[in-house]
Short mmCIF file of C-alpha atoms and ligand atoms in Angstrom, two decimals:
data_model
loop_
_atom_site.label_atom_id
_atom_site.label_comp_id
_atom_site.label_asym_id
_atom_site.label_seq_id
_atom_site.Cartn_x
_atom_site.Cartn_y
_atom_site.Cartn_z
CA UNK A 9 -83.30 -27.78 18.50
CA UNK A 10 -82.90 -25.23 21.47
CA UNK A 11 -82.65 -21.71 21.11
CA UNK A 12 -81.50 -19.58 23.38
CA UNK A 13 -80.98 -15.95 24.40
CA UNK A 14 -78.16 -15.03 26.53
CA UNK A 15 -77.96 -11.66 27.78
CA UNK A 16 -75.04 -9.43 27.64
CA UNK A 17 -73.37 -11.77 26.10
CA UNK A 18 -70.28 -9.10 25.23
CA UNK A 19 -69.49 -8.61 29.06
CA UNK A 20 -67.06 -9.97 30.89
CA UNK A 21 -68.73 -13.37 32.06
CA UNK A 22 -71.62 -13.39 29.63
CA UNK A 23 -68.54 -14.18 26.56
CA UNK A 24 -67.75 -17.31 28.19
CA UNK A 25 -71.62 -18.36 28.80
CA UNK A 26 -71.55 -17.24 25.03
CA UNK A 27 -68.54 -19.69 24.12
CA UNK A 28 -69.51 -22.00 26.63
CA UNK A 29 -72.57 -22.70 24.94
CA UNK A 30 -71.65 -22.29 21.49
CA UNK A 31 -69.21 -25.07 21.37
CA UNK A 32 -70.53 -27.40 23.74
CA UNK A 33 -74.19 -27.28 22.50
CA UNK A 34 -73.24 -27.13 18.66
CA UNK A 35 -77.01 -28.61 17.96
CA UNK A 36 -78.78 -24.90 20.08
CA UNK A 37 -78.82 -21.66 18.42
CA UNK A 38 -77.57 -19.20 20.50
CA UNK A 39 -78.46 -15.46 20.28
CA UNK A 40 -76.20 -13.15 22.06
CA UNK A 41 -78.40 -10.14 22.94
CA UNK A 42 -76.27 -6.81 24.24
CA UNK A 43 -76.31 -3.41 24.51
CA UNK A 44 -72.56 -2.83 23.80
CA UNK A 45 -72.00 -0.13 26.71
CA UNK A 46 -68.58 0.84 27.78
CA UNK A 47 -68.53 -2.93 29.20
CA UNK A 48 -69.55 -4.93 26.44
CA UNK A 49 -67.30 -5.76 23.71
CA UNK A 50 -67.23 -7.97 20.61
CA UNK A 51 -63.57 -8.97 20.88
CA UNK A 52 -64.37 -11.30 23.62
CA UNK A 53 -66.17 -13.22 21.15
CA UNK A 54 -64.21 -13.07 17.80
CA UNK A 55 -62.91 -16.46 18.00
CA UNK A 56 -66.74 -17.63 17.52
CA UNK A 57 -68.66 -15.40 15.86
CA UNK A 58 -68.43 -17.17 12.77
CA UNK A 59 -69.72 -20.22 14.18
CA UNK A 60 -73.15 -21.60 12.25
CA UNK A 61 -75.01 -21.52 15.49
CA UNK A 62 -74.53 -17.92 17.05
CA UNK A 63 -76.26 -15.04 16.28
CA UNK A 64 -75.43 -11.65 18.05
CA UNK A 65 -78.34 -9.10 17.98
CA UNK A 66 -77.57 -5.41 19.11
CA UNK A 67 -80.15 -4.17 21.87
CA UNK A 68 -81.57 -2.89 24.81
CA UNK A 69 -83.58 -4.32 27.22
CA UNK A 70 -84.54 -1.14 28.73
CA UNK A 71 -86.73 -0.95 25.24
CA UNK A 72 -89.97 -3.23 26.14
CA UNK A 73 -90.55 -2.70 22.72
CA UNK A 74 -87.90 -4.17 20.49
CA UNK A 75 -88.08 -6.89 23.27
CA UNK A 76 -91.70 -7.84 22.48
CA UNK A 77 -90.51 -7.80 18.68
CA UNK A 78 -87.66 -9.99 18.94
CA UNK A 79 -89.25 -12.71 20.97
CA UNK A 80 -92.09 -12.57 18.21
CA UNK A 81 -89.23 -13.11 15.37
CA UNK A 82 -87.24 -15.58 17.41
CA UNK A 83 -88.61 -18.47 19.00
CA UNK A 84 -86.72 -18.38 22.47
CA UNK A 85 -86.70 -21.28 24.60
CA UNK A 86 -84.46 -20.31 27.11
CA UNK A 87 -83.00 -17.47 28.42
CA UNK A 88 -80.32 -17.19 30.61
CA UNK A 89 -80.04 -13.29 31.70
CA UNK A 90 -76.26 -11.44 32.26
CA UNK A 91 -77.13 -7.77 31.10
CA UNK A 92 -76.65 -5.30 33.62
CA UNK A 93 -74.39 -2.45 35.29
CA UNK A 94 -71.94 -4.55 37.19
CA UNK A 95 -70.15 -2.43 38.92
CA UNK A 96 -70.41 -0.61 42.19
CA UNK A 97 -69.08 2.01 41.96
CA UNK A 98 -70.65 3.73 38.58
CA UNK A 99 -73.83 2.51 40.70
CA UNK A 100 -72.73 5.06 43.58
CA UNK A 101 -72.26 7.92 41.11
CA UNK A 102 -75.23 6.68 38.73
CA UNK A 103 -77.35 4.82 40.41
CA UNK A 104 -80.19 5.30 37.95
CA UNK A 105 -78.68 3.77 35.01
CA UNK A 106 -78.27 0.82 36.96
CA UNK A 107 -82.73 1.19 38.00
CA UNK A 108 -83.07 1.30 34.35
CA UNK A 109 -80.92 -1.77 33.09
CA UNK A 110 -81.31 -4.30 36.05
CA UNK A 111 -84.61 -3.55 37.64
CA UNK A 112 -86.55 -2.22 34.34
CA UNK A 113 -84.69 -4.28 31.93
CA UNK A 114 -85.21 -7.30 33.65
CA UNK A 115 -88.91 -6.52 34.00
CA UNK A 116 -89.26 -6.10 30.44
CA UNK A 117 -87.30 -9.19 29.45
CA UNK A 118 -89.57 -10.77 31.89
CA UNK A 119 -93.06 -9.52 30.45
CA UNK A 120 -91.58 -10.45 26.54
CA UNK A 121 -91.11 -13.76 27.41
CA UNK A 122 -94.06 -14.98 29.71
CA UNK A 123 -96.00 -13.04 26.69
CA UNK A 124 -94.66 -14.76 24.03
CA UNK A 125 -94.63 -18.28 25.62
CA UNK A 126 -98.01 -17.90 27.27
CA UNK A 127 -99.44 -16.76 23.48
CA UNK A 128 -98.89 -19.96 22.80
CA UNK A 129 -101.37 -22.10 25.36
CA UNK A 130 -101.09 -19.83 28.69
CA UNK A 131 -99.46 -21.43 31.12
CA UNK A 132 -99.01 -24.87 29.41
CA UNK A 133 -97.11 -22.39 26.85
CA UNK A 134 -94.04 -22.37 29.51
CA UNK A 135 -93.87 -25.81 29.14
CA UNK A 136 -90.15 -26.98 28.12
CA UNK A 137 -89.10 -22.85 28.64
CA UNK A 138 -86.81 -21.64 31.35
CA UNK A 139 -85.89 -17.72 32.40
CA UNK A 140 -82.42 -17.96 34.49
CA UNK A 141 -81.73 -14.92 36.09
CA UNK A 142 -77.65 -14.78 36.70
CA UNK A 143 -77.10 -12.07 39.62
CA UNK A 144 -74.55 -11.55 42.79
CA UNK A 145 -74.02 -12.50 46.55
CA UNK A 146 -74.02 -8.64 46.64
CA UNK A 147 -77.90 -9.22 47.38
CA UNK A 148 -76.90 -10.54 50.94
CA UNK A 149 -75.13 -7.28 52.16
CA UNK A 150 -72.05 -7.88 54.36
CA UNK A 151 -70.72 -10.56 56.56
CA UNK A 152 -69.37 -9.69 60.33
CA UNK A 153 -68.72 -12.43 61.62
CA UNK A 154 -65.68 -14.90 60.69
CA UNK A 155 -68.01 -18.13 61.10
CA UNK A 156 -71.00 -16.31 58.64
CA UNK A 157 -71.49 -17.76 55.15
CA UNK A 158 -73.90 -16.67 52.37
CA UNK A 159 -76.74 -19.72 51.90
CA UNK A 160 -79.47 -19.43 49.65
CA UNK A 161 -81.35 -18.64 52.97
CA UNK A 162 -79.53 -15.76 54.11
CA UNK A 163 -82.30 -12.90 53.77
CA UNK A 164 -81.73 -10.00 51.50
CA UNK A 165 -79.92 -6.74 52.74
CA UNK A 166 -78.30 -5.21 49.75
CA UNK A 167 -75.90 -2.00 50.75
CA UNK A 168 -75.13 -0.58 47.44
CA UNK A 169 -77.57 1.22 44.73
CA UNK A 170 -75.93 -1.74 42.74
CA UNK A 171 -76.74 -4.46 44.88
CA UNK A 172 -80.01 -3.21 45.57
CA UNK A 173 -80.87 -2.98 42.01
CA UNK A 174 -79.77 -7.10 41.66
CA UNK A 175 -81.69 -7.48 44.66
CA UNK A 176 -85.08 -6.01 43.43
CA UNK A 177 -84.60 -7.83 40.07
CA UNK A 178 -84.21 -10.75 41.65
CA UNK A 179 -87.62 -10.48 43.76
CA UNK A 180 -89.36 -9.69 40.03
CA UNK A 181 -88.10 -13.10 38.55
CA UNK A 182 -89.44 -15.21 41.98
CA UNK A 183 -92.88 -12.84 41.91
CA UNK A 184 -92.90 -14.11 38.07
CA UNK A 185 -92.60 -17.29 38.84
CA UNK A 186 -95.40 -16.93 42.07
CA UNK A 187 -97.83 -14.94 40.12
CA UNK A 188 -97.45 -16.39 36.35
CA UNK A 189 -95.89 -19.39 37.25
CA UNK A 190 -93.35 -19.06 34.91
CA UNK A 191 -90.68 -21.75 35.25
CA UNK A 192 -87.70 -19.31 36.44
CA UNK A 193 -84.62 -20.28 38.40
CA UNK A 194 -81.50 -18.16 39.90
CA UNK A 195 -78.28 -17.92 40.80
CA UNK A 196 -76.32 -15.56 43.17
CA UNK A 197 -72.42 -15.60 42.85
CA UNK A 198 -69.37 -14.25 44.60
CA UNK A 199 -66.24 -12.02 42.88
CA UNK A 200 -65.17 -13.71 39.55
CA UNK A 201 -61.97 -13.03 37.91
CA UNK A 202 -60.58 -14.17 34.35
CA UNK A 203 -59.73 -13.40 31.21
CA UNK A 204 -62.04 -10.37 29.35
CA UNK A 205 -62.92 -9.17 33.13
CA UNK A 206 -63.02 -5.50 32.46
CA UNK A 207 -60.10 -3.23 33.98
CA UNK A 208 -62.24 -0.90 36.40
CA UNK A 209 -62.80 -4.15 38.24
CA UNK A 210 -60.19 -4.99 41.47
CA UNK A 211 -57.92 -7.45 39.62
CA UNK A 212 -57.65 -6.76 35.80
CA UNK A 213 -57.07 -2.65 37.43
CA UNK A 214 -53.97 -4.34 39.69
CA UNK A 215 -52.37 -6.22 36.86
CA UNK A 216 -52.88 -3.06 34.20
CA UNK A 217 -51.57 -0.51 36.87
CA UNK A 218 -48.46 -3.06 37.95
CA UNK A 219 -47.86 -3.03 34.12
CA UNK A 220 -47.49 0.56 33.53
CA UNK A 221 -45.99 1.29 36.42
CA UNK A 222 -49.06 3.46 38.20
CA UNK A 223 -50.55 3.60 41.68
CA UNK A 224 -52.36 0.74 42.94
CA UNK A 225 -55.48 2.05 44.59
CA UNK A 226 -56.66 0.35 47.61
CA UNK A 227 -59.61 1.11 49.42
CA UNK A 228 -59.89 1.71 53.45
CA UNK A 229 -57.35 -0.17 54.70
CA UNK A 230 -57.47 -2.88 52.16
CA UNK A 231 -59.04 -5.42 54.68
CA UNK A 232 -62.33 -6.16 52.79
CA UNK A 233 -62.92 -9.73 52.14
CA UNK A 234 -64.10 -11.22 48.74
CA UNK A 235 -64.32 -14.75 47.36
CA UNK A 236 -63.14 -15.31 44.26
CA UNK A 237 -64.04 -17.64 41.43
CA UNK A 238 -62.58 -18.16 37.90
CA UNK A 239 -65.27 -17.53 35.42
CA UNK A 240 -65.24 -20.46 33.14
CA UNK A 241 -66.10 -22.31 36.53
CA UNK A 242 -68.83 -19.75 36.68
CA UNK A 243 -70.09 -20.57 33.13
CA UNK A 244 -69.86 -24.11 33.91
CA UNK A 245 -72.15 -23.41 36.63
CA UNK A 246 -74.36 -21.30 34.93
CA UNK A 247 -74.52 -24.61 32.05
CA UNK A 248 -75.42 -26.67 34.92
CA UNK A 249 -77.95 -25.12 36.65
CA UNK A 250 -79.38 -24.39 33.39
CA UNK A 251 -79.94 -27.47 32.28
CA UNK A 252 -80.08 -28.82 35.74
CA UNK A 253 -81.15 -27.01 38.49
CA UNK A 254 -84.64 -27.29 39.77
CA UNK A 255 -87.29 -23.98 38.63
CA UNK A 256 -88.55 -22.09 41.20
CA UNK A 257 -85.05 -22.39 43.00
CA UNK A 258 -81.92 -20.66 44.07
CA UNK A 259 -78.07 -21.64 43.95
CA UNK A 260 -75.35 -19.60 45.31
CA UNK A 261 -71.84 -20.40 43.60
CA UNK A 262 -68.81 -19.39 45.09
CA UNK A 263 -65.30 -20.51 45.33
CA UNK A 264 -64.21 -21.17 48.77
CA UNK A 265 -61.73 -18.63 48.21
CA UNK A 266 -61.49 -15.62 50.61
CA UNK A 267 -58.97 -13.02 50.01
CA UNK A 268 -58.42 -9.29 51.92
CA UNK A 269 -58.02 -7.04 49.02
CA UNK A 270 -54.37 -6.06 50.53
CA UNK A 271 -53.56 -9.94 50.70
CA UNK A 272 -54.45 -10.39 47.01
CA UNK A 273 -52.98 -6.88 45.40
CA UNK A 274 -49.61 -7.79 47.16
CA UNK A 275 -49.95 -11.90 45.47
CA UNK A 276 -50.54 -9.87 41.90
CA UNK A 277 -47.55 -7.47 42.43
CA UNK A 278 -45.39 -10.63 43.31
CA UNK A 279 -46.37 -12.62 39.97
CA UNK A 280 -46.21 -9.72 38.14
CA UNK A 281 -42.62 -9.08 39.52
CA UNK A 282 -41.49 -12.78 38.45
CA UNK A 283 -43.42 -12.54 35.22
CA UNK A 284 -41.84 -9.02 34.30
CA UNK A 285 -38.59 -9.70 35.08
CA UNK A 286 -38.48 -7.34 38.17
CA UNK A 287 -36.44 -7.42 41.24
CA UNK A 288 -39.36 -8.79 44.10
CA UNK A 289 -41.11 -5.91 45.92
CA UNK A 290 -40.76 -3.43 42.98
CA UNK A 291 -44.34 -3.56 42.19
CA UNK A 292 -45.99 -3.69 45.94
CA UNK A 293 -43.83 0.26 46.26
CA UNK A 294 -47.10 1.13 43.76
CA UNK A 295 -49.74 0.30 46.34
CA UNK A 296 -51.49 3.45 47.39
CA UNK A 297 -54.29 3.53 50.39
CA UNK A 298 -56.85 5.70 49.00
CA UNK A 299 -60.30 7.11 50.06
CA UNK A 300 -62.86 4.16 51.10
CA UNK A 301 -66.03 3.14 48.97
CA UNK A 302 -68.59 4.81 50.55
CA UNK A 303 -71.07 1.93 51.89
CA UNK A 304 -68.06 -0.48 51.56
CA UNK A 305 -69.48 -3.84 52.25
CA UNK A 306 -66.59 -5.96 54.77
CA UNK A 307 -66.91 -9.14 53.69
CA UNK A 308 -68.37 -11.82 51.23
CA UNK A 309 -68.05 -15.54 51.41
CA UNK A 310 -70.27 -18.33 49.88
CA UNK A 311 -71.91 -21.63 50.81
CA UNK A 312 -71.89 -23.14 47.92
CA UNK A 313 -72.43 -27.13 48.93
CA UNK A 314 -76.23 -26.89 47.79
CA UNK A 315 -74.95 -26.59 43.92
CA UNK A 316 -72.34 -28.58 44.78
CA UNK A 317 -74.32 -31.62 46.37
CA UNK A 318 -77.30 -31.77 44.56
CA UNK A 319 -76.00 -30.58 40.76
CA UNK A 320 -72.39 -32.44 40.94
CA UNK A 321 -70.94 -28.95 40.30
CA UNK A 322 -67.38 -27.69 41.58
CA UNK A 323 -64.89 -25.05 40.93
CA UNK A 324 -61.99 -26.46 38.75
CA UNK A 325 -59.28 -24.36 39.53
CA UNK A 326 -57.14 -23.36 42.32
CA UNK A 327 -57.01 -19.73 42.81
CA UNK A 328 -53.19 -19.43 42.45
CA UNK A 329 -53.16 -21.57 39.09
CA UNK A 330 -56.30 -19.29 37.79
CA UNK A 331 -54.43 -16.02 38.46
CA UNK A 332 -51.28 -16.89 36.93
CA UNK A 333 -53.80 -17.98 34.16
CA UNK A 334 -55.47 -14.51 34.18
CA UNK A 335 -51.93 -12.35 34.32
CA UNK A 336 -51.18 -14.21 31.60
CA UNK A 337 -54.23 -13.35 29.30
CA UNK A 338 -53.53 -9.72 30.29
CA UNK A 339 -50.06 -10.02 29.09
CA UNK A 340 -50.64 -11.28 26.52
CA UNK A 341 -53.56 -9.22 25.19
CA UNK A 342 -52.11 -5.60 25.59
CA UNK A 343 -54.04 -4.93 22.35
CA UNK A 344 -57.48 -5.38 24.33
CA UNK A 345 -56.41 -3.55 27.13
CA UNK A 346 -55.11 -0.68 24.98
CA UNK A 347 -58.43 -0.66 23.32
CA UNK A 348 -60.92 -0.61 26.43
CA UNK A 349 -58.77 1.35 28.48
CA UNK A 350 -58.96 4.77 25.49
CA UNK A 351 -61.68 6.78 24.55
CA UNK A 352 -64.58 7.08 26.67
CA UNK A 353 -63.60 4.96 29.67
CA UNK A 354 -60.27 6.27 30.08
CA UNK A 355 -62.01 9.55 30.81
CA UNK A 356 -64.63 7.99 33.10
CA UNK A 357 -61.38 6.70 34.96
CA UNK A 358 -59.51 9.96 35.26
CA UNK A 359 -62.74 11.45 36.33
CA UNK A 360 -63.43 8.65 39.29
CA UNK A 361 -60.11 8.59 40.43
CA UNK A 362 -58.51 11.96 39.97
CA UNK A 363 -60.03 13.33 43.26
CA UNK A 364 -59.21 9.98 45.17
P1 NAD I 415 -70.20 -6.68 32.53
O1 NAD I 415 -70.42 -5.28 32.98
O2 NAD I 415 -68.84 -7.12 32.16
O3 NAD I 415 -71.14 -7.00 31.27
C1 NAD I 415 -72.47 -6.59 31.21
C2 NAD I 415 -72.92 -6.70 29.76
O4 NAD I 415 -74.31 -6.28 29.72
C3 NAD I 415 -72.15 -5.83 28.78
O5 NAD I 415 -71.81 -6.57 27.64
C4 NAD I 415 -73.13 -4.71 28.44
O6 NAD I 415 -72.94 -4.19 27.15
C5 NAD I 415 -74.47 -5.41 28.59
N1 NAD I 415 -75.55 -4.46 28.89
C6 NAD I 415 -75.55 -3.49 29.84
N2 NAD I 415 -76.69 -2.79 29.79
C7 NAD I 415 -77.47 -3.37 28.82
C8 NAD I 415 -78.77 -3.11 28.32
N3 NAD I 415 -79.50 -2.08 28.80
N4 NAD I 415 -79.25 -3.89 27.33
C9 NAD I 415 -78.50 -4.91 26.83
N5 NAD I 415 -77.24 -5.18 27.27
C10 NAD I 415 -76.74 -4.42 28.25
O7 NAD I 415 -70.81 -7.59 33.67
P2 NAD I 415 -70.33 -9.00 34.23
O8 NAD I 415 -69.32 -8.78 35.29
O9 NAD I 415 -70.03 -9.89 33.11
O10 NAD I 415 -71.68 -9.49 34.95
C11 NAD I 415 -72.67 -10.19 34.23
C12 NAD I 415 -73.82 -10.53 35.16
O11 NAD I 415 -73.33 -11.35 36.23
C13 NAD I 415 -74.45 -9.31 35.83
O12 NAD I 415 -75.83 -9.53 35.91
C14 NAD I 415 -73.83 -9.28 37.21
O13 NAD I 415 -74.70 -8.68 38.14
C15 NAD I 415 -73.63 -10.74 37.48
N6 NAD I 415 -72.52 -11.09 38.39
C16 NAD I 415 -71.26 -10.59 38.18
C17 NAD I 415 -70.21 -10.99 39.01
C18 NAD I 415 -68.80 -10.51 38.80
O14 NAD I 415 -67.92 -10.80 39.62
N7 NAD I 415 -68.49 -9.78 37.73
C19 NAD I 415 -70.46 -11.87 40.06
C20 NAD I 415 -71.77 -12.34 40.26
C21 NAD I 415 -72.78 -11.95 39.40
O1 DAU I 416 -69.55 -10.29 44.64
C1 DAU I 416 -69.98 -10.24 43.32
C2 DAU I 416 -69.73 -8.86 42.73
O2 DAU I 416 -68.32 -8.73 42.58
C3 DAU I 416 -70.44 -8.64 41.41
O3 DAU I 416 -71.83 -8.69 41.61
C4 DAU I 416 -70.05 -7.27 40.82
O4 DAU I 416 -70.65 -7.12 39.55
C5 DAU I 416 -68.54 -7.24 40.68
O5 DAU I 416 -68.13 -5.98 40.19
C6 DAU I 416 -67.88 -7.51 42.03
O6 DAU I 416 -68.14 -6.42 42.94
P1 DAU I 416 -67.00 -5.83 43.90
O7 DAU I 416 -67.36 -4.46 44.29
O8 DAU I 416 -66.65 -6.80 44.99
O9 DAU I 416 -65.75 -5.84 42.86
P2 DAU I 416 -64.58 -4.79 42.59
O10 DAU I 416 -63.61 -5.49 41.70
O11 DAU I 416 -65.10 -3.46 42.18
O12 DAU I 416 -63.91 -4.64 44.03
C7 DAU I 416 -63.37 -5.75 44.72
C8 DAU I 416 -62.83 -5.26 46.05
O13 DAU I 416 -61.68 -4.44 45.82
C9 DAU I 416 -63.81 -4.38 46.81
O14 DAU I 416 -63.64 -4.61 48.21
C10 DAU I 416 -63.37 -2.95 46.48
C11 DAU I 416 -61.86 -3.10 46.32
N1 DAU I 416 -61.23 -2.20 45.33
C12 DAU I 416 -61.75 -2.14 44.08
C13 DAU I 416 -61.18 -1.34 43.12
C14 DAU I 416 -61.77 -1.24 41.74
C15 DAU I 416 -60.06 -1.51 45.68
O15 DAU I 416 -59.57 -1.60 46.83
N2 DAU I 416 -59.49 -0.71 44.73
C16 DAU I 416 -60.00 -0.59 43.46
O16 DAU I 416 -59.41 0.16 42.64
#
């Protein structure tokens, strides 16, 4: 039997690695390790947290210490690592949260596992073991030039305290596997979208805002450039390059899929006029130009054919059928909306975009 230890398992795409998992591998045991920050959130998961084979364990991998006493309790094969501060711009107002959970976190994750693997026989102790490190094409910086994709190649220039703290955890899991030789591998992925994503993010913020009738707040001129992929494709990548992919290497998933912000708000306030009943153009009146992102990277866009040709994996979905997917969850799930936009995040929210 395998077991595993996913990490932030309560986010956004770490529930449907979680799920994922869970019911395709009912023969692992799967622990679900997470912090439960503003972001993470039980209710993505309550349709299999009774299941036989999943165990969720409250923590923090900025504590070396409860690390080192888990992986001497649990005997972890595999871990596949999602915990972090995802999003850009707490990173720009915090940045040292984001030092703490993806740079030292990671570290510590890193040291509690090549310590309790290589306890048992040094390096023939990572036999059969596997540290996957999930982070972001955020590492690559920004594209300026229409032609320019993001290959595993493309060297590092992160822009953002966020993207620099994914980019310096990534360089701890390769020096691992250099200087330990522990058997790590990686991915780096573009925008994802779906149900559970949480509602400070571009999309879920469109759909809630259409919904209650407030200002859609677009950055700059709304001409950045993202590339969007629906995260159960993501989790099916994640399953394949987990099981699949060769250690020591990279794989950058993406969707194809390049949208300007503008394009993409105006697509959501269309559905969300058809789905809501109102008259066409009701919704894009909400769209508001507000300050720029300070940093505000122009454009992402992914080469994925290396995961593609030499794991068999491709996106699923077509971005139109995914979104009308996605405004559905939101629609129907007011309840979890309700809940994660109150309390504490709701005044995190005022206080980001009060002044914009
Ligand atoms: P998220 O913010 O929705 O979830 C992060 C989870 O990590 C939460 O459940 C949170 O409680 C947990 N967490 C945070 N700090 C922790 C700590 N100190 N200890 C334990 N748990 C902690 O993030 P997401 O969007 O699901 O992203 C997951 C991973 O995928 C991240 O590593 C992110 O960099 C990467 N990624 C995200 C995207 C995207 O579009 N969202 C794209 C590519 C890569
Ligand atoms: O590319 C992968 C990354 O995608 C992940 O590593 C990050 O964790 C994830 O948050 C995401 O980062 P972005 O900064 O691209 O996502 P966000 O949804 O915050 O913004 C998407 C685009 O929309 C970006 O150009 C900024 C713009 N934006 C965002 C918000 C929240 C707006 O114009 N208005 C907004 O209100």
């Amino acid at each position: 039997m395998k077991t595993i230890l996913i990490t932030g398992g309560a986010g956004f795409i770490g529930s449907h690695v979680v799920r994922l998992f869970v019911t395709k591998y009912p023969e692992y045991r799967i622990y679900n390790l997470d912090k439960l920050t503003y972001a993470g959130n039980l209710a993505n998961l309550s349709d299999i947290e009774d299941a036989p084979n999943y165990t969720f364990i409250k923590g923090d991998i900025t504590d070396a210490k409860f690390l080192e006493d888990l992986f001497a309790e649990v005997p972890v094969d595999g871990v596949i690592h999602l915990a972090a501060e995802s999003h850009v711009d707490r990173s720009i107002t915090d940045p040292m949260s984001f030092v703490m959970t993806n740079v030292v976190g990671t570290v510590n994750l890193l040291n509690a596992a090549k310590n309790a693997w290589a306890a048992t026989g040094g390096v023939s102790g990572f036999e059969g073991k596997r540290f996957y490190h999930v982070s972001t094409d955020e590492v690559y910086g920004s594209l300026h030039n229409p032609d320019e994709f993001f290959t595993e190649e493309t060297p590092y220039d992160p822009q953002s305290p966020y993207s620099a703290s994914k980019a310096a955890s990534d360089h701890f899991v390769r020096a691992y596997g250099n200087t330990y030789k522990m058997p790590v591998v990686l991915s780096n992925c573009s925008n994802n979208y779906g149900p559970n994503h949480f509602p400070e993010k571009l999309i879920p913020l469109m759909i809630h805002n259409i919904r209650n009738n407030k200002p859609l707040p677009v950055y700059g001129k709304g001409e950045n450039v993202r590339d969007w992929l629906y995260v159960v494709d993501h989790a099916r990548a994640i399953d394949t390059i987990f099981h699949n992919g060769n250690l020591g290497e990279t794989y950058n998933i993406g969707g194809f899929n390049e949208w300007r912000n503008i394009d993409l708000v105006n697509l959501l306030c269309s559905i969300m006029d058809r789905k809501l009943g109102r008259p066409e153009g009701t919704s894009a009146q909400l769209i508001t130009y507000v300050t720029d992102r300070a940093g505000h990277d122009l454009r992402y866009a992914i080469d994925a054919h290396k995961i593609m040709n030499e794991l068999g994996w491709e996106p699923s979905l077509q971005f139109e059928e995914g979104l009308e997917k996605t405004v559905d969850w939101f629609l129907n799930n007011q309840e979890w909306l309700d809940n994660v936009t109150s309390g504490n995040y709701q005044s995190y929210y005022e206080s980001m975009y009060a002044n914009r």
